[in-house]
Coordinates of C-alpha atoms in Angstrom, one line a residue:
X1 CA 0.0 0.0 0.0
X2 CA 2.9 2.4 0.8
X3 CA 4.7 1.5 -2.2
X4 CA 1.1 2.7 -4.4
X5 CA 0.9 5.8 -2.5
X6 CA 4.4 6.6 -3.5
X7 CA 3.7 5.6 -7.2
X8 CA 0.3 7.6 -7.2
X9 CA 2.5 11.1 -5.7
X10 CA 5.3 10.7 -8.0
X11 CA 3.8 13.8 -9.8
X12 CA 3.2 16.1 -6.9
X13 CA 6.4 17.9 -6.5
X14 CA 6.2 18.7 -10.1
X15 CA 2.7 20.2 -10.4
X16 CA 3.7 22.1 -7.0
X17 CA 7.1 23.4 -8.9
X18 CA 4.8 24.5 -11.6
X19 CA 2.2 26.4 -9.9
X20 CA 4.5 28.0 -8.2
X21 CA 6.8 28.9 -11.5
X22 CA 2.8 29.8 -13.1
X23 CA 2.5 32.4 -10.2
X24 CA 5.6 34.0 -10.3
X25 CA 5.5 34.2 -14.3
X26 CA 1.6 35.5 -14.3
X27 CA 1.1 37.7 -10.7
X28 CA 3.8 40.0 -11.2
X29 CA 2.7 41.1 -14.8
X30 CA -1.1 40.9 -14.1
X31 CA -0.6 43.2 -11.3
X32 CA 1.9 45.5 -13.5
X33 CA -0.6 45.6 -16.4
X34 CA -3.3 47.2 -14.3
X35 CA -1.0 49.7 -11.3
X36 CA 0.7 50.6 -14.7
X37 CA -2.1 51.4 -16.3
X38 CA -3.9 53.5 -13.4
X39 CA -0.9 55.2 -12.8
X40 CA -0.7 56.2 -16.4
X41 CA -4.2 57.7 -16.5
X42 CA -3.9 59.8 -12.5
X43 CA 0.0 61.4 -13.5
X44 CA -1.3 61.5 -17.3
X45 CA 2.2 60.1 -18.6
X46 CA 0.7 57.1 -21.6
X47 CA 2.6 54.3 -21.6
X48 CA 5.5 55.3 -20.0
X49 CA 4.7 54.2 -16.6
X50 CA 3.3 51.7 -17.8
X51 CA 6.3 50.2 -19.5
X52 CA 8.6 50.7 -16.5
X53 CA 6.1 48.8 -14.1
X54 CA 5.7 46.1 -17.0
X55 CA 9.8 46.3 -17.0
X56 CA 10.1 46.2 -13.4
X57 CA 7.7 43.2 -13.5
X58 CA 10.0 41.2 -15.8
X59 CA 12.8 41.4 -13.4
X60 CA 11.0 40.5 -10.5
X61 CA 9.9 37.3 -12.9
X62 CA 13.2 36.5 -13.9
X63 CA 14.5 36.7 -10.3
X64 CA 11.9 34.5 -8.7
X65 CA 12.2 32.1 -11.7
X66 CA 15.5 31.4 -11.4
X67 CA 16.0 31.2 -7.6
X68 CA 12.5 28.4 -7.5
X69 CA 14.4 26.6 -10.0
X70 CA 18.1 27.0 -8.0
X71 CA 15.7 25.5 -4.9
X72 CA 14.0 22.8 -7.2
X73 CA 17.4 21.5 -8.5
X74 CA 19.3 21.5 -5.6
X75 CA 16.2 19.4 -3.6
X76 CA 15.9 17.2 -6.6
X77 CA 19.6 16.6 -6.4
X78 CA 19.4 15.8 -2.3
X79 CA 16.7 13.5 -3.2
X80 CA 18.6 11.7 -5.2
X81 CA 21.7 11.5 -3.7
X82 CA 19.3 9.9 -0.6
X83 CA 17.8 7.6 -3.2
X84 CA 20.8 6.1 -4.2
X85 CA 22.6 5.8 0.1
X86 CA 19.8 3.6 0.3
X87 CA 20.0 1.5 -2.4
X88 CA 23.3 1.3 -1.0

């Protein structure tokens, strides 16, 4: 039974990792789209704000990206490294 519930969860880790990649790629340009585009209209500066917030969104992106993945490869590599002591 313990050996199916590990066969059936295999998957998990990976749909977590992407979910969490989804949010980081969508949340900070969703919310850039729209403070961009508000603070466009109230200081009266089209697109320009807008384009800096969609900018500074990108970074933020690319920074969270790459330190999830960092986190994601160095626990898949633990894992592994456990995986195959106790083969051992």
């Amino acid at each position: 039974m313990n050996n199916e519930n590990n066969e059936k969860k295999w998957w998990q880790p990976a749909m977590k990792l992407f979910g969490e990649l989804t949010a980081w790629v969508a949340g900070p340009i969703i919310v850039a789209v729209f403070v961009g585009d508000w603070l466009d209209e109230r200081y009266n500066k089209s697109p320009w704000i807008f384009l800096i917030s969609i900018g500074i969104a990108f970074i933020i992106t690319n920074i969270a990206v790459v330190k999830k993945s960092i986190q994601a490869m160095n626990e898949i590599s633990s894992n592994s490294k456990k995986t195959e002591k106790n083969k051992k």
